[in-house]
XYZ file of C-alpha atoms in Angstrom:
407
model
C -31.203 152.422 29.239
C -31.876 149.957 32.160
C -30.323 149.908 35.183
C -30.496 147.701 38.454
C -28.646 147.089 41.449
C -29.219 144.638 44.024
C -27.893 144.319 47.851
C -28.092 140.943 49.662
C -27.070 140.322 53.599
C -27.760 136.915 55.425
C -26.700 135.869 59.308
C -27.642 132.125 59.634
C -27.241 129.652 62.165
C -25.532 126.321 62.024
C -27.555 123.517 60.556
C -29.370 121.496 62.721
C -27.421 118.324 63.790
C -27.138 116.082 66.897
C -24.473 113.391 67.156
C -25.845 109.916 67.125
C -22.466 108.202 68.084
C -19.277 109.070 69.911
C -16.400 109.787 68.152
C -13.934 106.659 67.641
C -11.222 105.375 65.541
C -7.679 105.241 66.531
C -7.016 108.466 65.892
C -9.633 110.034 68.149
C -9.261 107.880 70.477
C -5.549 108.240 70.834
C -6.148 111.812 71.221
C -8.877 111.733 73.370
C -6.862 109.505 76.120
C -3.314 111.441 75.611
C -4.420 114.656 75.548
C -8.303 115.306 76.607
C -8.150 113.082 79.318
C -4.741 114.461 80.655
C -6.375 117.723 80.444
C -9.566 117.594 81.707
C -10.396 113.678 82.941
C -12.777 113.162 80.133
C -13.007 111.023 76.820
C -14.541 112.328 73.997
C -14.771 108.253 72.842
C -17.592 107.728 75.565
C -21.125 108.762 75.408
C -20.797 112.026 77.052
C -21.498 114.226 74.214
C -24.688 112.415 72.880
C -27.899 115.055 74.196
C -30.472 112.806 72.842
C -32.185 115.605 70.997
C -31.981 116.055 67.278
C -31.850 120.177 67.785
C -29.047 120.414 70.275
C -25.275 118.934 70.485
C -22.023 120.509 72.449
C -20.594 121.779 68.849
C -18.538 125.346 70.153
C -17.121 125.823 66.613
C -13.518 126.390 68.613
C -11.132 124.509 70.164
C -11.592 124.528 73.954
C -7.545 123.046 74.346
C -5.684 125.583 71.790
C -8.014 128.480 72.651
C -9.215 129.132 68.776
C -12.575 130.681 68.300
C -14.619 131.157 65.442
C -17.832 132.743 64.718
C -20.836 130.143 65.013
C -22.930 132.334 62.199
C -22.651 131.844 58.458
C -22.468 135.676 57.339
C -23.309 136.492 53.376
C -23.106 140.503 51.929
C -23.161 139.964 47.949
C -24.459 142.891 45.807
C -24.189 143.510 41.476
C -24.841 146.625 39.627
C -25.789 146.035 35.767
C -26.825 148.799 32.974
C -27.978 147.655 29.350
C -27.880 150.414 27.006
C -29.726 149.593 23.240
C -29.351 152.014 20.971
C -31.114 152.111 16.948
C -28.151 153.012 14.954
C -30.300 153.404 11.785
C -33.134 151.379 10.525
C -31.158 148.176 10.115
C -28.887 148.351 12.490
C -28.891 148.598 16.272
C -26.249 148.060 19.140
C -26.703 146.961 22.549
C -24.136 147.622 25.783
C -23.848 145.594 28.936
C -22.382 146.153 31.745
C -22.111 144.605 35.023
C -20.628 144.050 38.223
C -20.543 141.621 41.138
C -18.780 140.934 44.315
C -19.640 138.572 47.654
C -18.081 138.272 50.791
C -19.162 135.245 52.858
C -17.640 133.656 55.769
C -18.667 129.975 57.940
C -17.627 127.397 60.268
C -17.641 123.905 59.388
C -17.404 120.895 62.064
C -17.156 118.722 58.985
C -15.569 116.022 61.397
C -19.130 115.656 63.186
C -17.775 114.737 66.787
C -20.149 117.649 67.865
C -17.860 118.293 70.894
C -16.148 121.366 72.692
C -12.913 119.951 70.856
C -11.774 120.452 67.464
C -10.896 117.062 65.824
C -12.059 118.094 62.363
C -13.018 122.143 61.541
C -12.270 124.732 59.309
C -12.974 128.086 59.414
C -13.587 129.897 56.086
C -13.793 133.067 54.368
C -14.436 133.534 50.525
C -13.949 136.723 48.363
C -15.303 137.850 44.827
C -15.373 140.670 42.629
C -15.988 140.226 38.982
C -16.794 142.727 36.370
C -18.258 142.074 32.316
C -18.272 144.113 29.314
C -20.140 143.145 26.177
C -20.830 145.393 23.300
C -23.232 143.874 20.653
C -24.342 145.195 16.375
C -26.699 143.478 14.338
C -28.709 144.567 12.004
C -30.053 142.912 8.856
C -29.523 143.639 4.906
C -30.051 142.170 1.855
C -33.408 142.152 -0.187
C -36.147 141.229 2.366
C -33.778 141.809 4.808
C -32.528 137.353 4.139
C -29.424 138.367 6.392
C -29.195 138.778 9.651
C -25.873 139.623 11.316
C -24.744 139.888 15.402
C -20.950 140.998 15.856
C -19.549 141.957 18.923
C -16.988 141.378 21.810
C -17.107 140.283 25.558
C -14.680 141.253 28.356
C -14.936 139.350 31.761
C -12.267 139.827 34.333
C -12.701 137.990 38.298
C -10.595 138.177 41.159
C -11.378 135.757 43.999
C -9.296 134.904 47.013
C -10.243 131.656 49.968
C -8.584 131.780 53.452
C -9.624 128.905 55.731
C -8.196 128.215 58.824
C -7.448 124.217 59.213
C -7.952 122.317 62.587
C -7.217 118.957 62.447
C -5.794 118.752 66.224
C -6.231 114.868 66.586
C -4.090 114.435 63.096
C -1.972 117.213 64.523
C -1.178 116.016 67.334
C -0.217 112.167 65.782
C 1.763 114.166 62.883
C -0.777 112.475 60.527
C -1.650 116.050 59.199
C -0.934 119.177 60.446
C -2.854 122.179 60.578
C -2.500 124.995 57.986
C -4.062 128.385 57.229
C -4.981 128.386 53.534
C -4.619 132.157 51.392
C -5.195 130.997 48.416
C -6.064 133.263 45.337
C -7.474 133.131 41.674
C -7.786 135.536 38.432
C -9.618 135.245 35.503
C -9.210 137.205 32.536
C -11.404 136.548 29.085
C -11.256 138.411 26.295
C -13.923 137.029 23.492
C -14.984 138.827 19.409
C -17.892 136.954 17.675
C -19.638 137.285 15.107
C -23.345 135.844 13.767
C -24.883 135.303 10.198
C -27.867 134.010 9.235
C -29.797 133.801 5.781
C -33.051 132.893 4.570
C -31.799 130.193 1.303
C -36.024 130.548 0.454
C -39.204 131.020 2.688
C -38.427 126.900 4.192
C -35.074 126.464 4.509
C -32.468 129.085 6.560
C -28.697 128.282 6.789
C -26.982 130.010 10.018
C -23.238 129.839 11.100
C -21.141 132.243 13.581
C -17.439 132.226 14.563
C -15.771 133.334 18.087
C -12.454 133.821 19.355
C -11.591 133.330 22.838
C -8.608 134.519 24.751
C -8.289 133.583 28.568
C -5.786 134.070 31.285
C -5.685 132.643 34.709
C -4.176 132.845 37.729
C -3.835 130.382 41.203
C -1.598 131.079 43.943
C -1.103 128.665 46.255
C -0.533 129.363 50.146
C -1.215 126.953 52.897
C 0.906 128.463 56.059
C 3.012 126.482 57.302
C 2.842 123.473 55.301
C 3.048 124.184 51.752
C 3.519 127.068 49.958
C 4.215 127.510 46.138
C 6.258 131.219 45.884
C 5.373 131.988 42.272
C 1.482 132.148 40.974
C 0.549 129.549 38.526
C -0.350 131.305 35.327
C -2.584 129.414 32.649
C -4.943 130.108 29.852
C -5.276 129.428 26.011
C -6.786 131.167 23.391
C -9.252 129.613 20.951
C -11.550 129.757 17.997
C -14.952 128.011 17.710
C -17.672 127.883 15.234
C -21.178 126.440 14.616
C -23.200 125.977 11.559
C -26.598 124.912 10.879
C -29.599 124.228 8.556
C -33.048 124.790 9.503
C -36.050 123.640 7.282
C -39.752 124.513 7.963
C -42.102 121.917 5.981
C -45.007 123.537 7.161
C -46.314 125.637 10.260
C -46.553 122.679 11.964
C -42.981 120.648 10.823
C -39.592 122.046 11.481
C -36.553 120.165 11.205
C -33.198 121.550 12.003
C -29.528 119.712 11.835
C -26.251 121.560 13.101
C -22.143 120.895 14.094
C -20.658 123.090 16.202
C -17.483 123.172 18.625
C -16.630 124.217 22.487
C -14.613 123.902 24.740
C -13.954 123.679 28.361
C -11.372 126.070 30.327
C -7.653 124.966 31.183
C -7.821 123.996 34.967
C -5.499 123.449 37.829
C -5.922 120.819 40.704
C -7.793 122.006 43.613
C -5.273 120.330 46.296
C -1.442 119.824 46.033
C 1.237 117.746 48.336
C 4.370 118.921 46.760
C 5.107 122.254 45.014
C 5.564 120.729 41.707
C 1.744 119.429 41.499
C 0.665 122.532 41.150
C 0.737 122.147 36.917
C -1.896 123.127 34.788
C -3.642 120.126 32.732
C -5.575 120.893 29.371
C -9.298 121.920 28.780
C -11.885 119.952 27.269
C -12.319 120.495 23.176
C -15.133 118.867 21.317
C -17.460 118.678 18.234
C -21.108 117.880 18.583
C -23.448 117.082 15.874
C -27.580 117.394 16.084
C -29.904 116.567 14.108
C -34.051 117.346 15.079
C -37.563 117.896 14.791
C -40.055 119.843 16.828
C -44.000 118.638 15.361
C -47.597 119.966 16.262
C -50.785 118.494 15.818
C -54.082 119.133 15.980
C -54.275 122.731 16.169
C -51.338 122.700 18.781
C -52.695 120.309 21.059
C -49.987 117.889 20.811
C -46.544 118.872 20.745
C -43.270 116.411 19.672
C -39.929 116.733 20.102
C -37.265 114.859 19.094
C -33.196 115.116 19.084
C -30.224 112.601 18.382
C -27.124 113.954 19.092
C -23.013 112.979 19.493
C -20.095 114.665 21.051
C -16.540 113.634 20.199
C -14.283 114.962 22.892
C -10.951 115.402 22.879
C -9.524 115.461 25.365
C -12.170 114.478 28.026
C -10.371 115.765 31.186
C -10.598 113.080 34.368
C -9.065 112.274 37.592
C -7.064 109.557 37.688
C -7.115 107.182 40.658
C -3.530 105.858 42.077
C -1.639 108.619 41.153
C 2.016 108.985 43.172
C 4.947 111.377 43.402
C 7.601 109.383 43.488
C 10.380 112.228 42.559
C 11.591 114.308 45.516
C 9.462 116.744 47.068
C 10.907 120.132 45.629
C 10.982 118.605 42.327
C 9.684 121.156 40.377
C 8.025 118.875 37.713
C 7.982 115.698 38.947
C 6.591 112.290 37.036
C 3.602 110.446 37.937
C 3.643 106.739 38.779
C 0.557 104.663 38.729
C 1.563 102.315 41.542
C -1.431 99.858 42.346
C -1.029 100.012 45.609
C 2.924 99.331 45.033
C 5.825 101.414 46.640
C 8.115 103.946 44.367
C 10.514 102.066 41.962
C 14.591 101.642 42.347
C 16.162 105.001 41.022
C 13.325 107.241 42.213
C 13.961 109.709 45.164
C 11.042 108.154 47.647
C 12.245 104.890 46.096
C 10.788 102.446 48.758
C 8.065 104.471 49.996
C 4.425 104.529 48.578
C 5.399 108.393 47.465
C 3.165 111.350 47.790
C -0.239 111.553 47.780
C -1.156 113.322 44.151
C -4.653 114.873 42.739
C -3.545 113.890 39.236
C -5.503 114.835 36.285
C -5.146 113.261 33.043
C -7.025 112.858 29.858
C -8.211 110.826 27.143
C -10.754 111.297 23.889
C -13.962 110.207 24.426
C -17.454 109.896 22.662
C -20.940 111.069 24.109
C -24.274 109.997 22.369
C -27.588 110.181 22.920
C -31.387 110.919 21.935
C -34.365 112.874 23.922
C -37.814 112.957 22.974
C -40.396 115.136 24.465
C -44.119 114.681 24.472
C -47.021 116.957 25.899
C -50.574 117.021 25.104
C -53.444 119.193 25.659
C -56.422 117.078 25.621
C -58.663 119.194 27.432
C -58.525 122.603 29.551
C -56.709 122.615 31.899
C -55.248 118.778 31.704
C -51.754 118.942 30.438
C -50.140 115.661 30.116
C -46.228 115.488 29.356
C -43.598 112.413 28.465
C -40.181 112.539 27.955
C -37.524 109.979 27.374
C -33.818 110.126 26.930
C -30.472 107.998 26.746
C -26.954 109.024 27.422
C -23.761 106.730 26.673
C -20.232 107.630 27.104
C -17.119 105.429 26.236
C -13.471 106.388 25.886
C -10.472 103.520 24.922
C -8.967 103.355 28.106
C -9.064 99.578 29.212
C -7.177 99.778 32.621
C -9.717 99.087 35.237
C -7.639 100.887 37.786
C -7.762 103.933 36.086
């Protein structure tokens, strides 16, 4: 039985930055001269606010008008117990426990809006929150004559709760009703319940077929809260369940030679859109699916001196999950499943609720199959101690059907 557990605490200051420019744009500047100046006879515009010194600026990580104040500090407290139990069952058979558990608490202040001033034009305040825990039990064992088969079985548990809250300043949008400020409570579950199981077998001394099989169940959770400008009452709840497999051939020609081919599938989780402008955006869209094929070599020469590697491989997706650019809401804004419109630019079409309008602004994720192919090929050599001398070369190319250029 071995056990660890770990405790990790952190208090660092900002990073170092000085502003190089005063703050402009119409934006700023409309709120600098309507309400900075009318406050306290001072433009943030100018170059009052520039120290000259790449270690110091006037950043207060507050808001000297509204009063907010935030800690300056980035604070981190994260700690994780785990115990692995193995245990021989007999003389051909053994099983293996894991268990673990995790949580982190962390909390900073960004001036993401870099006017490095007393005022708060662009900041957030955040605060994150984790606890996870995993379960995995594990049997193998061999059998057979000359123990050809080898067999792993087992099952996985994983369950995570996390939760964001972030407090928005945007007073210069505020203030022009471009965007107003929100506190964000935002929270997310993950439940994944996985069985799997392993075989391999020796066909004769050179050549080894291998194939396994698991079955994935998932369930998540995202609740949406942004106070007071959006908030979505009931918890989106997503998930899918799935089975994947892999099989492969190995062949040894000598020592020296091995050569190995293999197909396999995976898969990518279902995921929701990380930012919403209507309560009917927040929708699920699908994960990724694919089957990959690989076919290789691994070579060594002269007593082990030179090593080769070589791989060609291709992955069919599909679907290959994207963003989509120009995505609007043109349906009203409590529609609870509204349609997207690819606009170009355009406003929403006759017979639409924001008919007229350019809609609302959507994170819109669609997909489309797709096909990934490549090779790598690794070289090292040992010519003489200690000189170690490596190469390596690779290509990538993706390419879907999708022949709209504004997509």
């Amino acid at each position: 039985i071995n056990f660890s557990a770990d405790v990790y605490n952190s208090v660092d200051d900002p990073g170092v930055e000085s502003l190089l420019s005063p703050a402009g744009g119409f934006i700023n500047t409309a709120y600098s001269n309507s309400i900075v100046y009318n406050t306290y006879g001072i433009r943030i515009t100018d170059d009052r606010f520039m120290t000259g010194d790449p270690y110091t600026n006037y950043a207060t990580f507050g808001d000297v008008i509204s009063g907010k104040s935030f800690p300056r500090e980035a604070r981190m407290d994260a700690s994780g117990l785990s115990m692995v139990a193995d245990y021989r069952i007999g003389d051909n058979i053994g099983a293996k426990l894991i268990l673990a558990k995790r949580q982190y608490d962390n909390e900073w202040n960004n001036d993401f809006g870099a006017d490095k001033t007393p005022f708060a034009l662009m900041q957030t305040f955040t605060v994150q929150e984790h606890e996870s825990t995993q379960v995995e039990m594990q049997f193998t064992g061999t059998a057979g004559s000359n123990d050809r088969l080898d067999w792993t079985t087992g099952f996985f548990y994983f369950d995570s709760k996390s939760r964001a809250y972030f407090v928005a300043s945007f007073e210069a949008f505020n203030y022009l009703g471009i965007l107003e400020n929100f506190i964000a409570n935002d929270g997310y579950t993950t439940e994944n319940k996985s069985a799997f199981v392993h075989l391999g077998y020796d066909l004769s001394e050179k050549l080894r077929l291998s194939g396994g099989v698991r079955i994935t169940d998932e369930e998540k959770t995202n609740t949406f809260d942004h106070q007071p400008t959006l908030t979505v009452t009931e918890p989106l709840i997503f998930g899918s369940s799935r089975t994947d497999w892999k099989l492969s051939l190995d062949y040894s020609l000598t020592d020296d030679y091995f050569l190995y081919t293999q197909i396999a599938t995976g898969f990518t989780s279902e995921g929701a859109p990380p930012r919403i402008f209507a309560p009917g955006q927040l929708q699920k869209f699908p994960g990724e699916e694919l089957v990959s094929y690989e076919v290789g070599g691994k070579f060594d020469f002269l007593d082990g001196r030179v090593r080769l590697n070589v791989a060609a491989y291709r992955s069919d997706y599909d679907p290959r999950v994207r963003q989509a650019n120009g995505v609007t809401q043109c349906d009203a804004y409590e529609d609870p499943n509204p349609t997207p419109y690819r606009l170009a630019g355009g406003n929403c079409p006759a017979g639409t609720a924001l008919a007229g309008t350019t809609g609302l602004t959507w994170f819109y994720f669609d997909n489309l199959p797709g096909k990934l192919s490549g090779y790598e090929i690794e070289l090292s050599a040992l010519p003489i101690d200690p000189l170690l001398l490596s190469f390596s070369l690779g290509q990538n190319q993706y390419g879907n059907d999708d022949n709209d250029p504004s997509s």
